[in-house]
PDB file of N, CA, C, O and CB in Angstrom:
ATOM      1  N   UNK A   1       0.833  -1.207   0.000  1.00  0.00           N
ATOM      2  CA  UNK A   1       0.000   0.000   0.000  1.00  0.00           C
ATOM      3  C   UNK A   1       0.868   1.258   0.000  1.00  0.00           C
ATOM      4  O   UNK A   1       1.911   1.351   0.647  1.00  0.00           O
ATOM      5  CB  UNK A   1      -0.942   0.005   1.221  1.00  0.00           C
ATOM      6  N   UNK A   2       0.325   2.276  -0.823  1.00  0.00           N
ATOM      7  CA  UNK A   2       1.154   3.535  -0.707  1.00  0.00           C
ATOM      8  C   UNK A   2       1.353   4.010   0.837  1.00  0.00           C
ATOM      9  O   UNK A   2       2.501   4.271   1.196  1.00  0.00           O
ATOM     10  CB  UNK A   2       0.415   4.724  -1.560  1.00  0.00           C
ATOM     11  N   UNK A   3       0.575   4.098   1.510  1.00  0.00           N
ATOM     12  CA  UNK A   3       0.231   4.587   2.554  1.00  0.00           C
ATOM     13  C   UNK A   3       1.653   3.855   3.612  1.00  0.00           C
ATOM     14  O   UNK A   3       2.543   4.449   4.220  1.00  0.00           O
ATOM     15  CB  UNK A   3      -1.479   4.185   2.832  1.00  0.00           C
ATOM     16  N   UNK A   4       1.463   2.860   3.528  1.00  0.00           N
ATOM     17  CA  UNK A   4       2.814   1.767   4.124  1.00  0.00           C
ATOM     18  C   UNK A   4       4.234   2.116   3.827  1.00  0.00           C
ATOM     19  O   UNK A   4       5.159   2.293   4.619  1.00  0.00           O
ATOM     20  CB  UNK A   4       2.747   0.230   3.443  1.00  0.00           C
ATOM     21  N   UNK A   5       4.217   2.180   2.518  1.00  0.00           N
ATOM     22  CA  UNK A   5       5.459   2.748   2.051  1.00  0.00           C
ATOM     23  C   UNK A   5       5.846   4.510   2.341  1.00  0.00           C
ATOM     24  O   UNK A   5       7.027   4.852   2.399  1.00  0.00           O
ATOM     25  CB  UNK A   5       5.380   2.432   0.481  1.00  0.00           C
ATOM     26  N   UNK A   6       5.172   5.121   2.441  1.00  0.00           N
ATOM     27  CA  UNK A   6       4.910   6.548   3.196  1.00  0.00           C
ATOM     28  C   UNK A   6       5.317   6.310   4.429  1.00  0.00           C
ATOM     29  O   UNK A   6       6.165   7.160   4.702  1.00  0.00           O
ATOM     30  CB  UNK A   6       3.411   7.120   3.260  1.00  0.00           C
ATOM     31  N   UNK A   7       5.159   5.642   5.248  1.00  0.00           N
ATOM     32  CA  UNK A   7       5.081   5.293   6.423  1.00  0.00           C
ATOM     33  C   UNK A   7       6.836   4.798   6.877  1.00  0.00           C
ATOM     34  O   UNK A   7       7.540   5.053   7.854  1.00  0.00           O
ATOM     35  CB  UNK A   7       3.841   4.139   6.466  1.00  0.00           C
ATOM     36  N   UNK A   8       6.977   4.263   6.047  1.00  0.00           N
ATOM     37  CA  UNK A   8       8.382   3.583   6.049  1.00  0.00           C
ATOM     38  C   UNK A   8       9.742   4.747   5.711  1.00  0.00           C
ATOM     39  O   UNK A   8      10.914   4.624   6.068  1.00  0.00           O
ATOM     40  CB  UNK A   8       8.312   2.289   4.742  1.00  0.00           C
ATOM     41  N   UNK A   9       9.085   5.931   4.866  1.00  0.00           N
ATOM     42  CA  UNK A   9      10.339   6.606   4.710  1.00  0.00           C
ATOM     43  C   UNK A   9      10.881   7.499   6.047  1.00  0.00           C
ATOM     44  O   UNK A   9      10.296   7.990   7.013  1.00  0.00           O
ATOM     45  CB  UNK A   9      10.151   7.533   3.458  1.00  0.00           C
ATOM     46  N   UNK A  10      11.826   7.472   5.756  1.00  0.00           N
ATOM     47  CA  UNK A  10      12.852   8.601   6.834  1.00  0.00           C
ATOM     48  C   UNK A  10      12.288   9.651   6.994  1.00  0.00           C
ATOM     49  O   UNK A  10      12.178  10.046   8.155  1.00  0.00           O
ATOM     50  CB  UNK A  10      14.295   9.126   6.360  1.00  0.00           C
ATOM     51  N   UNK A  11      11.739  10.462   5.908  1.00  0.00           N
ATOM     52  CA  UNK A  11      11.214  11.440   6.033  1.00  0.00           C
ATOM     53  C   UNK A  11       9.832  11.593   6.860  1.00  0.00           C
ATOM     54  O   UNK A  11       9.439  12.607   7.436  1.00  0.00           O
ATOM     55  CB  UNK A  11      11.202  11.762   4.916  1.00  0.00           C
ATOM     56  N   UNK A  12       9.028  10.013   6.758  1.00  0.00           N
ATOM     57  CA  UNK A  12       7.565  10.488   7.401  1.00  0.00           C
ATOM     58  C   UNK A  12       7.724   9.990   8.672  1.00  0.00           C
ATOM     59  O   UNK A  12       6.632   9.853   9.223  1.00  0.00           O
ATOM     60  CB  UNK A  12       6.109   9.883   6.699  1.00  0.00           C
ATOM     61  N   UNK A  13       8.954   9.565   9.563  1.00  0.00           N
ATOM     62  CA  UNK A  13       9.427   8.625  10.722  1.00  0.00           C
ATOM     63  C   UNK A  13       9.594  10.464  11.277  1.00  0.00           C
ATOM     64  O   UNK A  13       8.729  11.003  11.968  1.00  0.00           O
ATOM     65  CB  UNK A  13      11.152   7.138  10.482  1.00  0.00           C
ATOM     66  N   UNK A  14      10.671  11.073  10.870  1.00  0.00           N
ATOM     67  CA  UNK A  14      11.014  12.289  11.213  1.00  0.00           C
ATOM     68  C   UNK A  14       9.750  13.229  11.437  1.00  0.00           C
ATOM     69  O   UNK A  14       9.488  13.861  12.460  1.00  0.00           O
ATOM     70  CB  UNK A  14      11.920  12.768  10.204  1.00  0.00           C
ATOM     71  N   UNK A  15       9.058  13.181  10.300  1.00  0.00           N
ATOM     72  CA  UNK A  15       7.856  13.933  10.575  1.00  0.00           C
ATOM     73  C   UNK A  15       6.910  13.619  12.076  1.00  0.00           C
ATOM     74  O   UNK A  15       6.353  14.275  12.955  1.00  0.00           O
ATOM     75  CB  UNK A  15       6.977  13.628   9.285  1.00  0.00           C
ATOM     76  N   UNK A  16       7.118  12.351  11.753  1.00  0.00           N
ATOM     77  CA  UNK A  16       5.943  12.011  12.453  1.00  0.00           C
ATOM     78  C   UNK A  16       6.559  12.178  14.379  1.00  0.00           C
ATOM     79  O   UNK A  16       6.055  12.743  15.350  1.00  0.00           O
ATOM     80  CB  UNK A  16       5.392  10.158  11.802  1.00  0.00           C
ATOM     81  N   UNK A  17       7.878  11.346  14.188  1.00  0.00           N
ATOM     82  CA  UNK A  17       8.394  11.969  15.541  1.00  0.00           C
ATOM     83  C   UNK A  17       8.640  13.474  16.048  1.00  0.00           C
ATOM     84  O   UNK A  17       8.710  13.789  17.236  1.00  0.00           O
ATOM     85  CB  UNK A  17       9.558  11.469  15.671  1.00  0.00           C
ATOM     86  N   UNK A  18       8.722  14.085  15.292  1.00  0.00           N
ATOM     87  CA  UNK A  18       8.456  15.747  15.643  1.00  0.00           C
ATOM     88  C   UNK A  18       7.417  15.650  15.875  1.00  0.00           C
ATOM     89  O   UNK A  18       7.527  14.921  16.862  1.00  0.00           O
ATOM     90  CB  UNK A  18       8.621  16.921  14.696  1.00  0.00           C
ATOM     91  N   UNK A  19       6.327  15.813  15.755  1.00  0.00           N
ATOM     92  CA  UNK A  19       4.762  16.167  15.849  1.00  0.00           C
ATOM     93  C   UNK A  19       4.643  15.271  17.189  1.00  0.00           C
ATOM     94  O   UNK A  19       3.864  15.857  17.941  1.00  0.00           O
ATOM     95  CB  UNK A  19       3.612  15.637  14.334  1.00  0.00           C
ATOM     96  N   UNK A  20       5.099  14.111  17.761  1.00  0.00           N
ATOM     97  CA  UNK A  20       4.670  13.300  18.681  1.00  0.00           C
ATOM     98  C   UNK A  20       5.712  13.747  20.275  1.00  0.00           C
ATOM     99  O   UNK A  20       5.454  13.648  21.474  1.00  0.00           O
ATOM    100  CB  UNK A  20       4.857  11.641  17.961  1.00  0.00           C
ATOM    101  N   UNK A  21       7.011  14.284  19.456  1.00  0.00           N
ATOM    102  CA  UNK A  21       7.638  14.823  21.085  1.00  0.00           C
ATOM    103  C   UNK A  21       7.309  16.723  20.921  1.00  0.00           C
ATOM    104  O   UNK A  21       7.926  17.307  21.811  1.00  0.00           O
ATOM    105  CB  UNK A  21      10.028  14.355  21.302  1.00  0.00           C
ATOM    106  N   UNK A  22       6.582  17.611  20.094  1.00  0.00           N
ATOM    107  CA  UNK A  22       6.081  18.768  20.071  1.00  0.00           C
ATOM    108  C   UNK A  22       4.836  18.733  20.731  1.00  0.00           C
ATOM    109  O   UNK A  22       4.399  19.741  21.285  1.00  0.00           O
ATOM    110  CB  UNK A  22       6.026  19.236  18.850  1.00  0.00           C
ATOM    111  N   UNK A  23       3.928  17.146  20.718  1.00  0.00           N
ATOM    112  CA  UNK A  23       2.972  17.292  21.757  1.00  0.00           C
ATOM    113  C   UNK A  23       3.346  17.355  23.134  1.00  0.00           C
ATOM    114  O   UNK A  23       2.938  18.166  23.965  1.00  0.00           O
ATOM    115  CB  UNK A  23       2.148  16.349  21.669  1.00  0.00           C
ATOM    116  N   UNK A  24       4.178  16.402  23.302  1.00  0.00           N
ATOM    117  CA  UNK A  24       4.977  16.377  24.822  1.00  0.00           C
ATOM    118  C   UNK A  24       5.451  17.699  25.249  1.00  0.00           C
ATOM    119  O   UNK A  24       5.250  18.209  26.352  1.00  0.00           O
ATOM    120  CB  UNK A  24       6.352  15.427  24.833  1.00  0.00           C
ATOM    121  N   UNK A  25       6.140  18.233  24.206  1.00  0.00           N
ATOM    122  CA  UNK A  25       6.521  19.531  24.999  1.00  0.00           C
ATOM    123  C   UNK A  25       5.125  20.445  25.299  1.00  0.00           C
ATOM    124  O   UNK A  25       4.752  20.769  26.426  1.00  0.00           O
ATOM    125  CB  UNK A  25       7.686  20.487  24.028  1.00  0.00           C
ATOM    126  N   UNK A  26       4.597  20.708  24.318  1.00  0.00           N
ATOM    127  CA  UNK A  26       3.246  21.567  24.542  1.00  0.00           C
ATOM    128  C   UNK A  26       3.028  21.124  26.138  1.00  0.00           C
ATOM    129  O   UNK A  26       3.305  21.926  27.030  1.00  0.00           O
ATOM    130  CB  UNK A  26       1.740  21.065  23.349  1.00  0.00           C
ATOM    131  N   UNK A  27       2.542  19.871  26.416  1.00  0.00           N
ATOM    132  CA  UNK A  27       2.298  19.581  27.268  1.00  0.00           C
ATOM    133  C   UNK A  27       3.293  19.804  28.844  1.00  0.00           C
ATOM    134  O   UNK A  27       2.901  20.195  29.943  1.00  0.00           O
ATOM    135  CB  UNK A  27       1.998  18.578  26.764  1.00  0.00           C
ATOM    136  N   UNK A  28       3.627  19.702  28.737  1.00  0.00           N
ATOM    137  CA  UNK A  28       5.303  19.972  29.660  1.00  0.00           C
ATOM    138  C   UNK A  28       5.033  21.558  30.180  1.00  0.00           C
ATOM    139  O   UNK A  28       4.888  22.196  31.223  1.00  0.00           O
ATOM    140  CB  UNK A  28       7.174  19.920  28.312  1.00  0.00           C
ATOM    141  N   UNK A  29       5.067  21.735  28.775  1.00  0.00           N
ATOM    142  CA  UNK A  29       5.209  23.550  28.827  1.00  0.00           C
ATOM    143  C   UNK A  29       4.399  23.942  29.634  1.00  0.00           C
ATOM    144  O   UNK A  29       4.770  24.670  30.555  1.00  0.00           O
ATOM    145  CB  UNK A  29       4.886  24.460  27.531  1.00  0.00           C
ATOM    146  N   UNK A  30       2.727  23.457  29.459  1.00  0.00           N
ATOM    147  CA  UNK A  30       1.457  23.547  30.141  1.00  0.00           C
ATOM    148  C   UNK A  30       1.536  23.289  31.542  1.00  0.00           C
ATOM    149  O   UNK A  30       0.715  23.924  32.204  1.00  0.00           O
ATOM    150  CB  UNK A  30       0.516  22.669  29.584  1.00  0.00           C
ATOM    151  N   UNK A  31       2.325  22.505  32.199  1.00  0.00           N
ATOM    152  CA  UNK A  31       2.318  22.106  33.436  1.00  0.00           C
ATOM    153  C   UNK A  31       3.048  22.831  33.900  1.00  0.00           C
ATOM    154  O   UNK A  31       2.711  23.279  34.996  1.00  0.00           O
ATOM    155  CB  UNK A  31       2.551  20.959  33.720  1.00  0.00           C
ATOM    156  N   UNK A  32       4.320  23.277  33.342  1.00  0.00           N
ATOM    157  CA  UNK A  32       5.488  24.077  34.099  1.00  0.00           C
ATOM    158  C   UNK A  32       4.705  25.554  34.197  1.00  0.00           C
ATOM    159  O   UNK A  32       5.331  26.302  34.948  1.00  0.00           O
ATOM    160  CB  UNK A  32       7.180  24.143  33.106  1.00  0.00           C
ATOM    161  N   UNK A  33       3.509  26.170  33.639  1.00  0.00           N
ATOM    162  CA  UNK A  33       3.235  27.336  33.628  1.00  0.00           C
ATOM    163  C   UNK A  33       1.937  27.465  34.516  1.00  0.00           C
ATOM    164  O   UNK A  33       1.318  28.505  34.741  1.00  0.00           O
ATOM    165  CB  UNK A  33       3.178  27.778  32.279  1.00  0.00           C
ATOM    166  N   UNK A  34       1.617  26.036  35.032  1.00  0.00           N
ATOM    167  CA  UNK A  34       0.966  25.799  36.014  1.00  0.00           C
ATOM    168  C   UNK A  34      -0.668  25.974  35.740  1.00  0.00           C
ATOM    169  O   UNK A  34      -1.634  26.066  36.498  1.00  0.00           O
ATOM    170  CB  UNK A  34       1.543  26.608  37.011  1.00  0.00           C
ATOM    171  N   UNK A  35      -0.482  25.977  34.025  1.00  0.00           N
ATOM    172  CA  UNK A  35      -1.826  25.902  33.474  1.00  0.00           C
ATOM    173  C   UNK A  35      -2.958  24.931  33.595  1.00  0.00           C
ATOM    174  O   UNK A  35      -4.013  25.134  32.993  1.00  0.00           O
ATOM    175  CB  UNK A  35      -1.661  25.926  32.385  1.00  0.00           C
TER     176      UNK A  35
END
């Protein structure tokens, strides 16, 4: 499936791990500001 092979490149691993530790920080951020 295209979608699989998308999935598999370097580029959508990178993507996708940015977006997944940028939630963490959001979140982080949120707690440290005591929101």
């Amino acid at each position: 499936m295209v979608i699989c092979d998308f999935l598999l490149t370097e580029e959508a691993k990178e993507a996708l791990l940015g977006y997944f530790f940028y939630e963490i920080w959001e979140d982080m951020g949120e707690e440290h500001r005591g929101g």
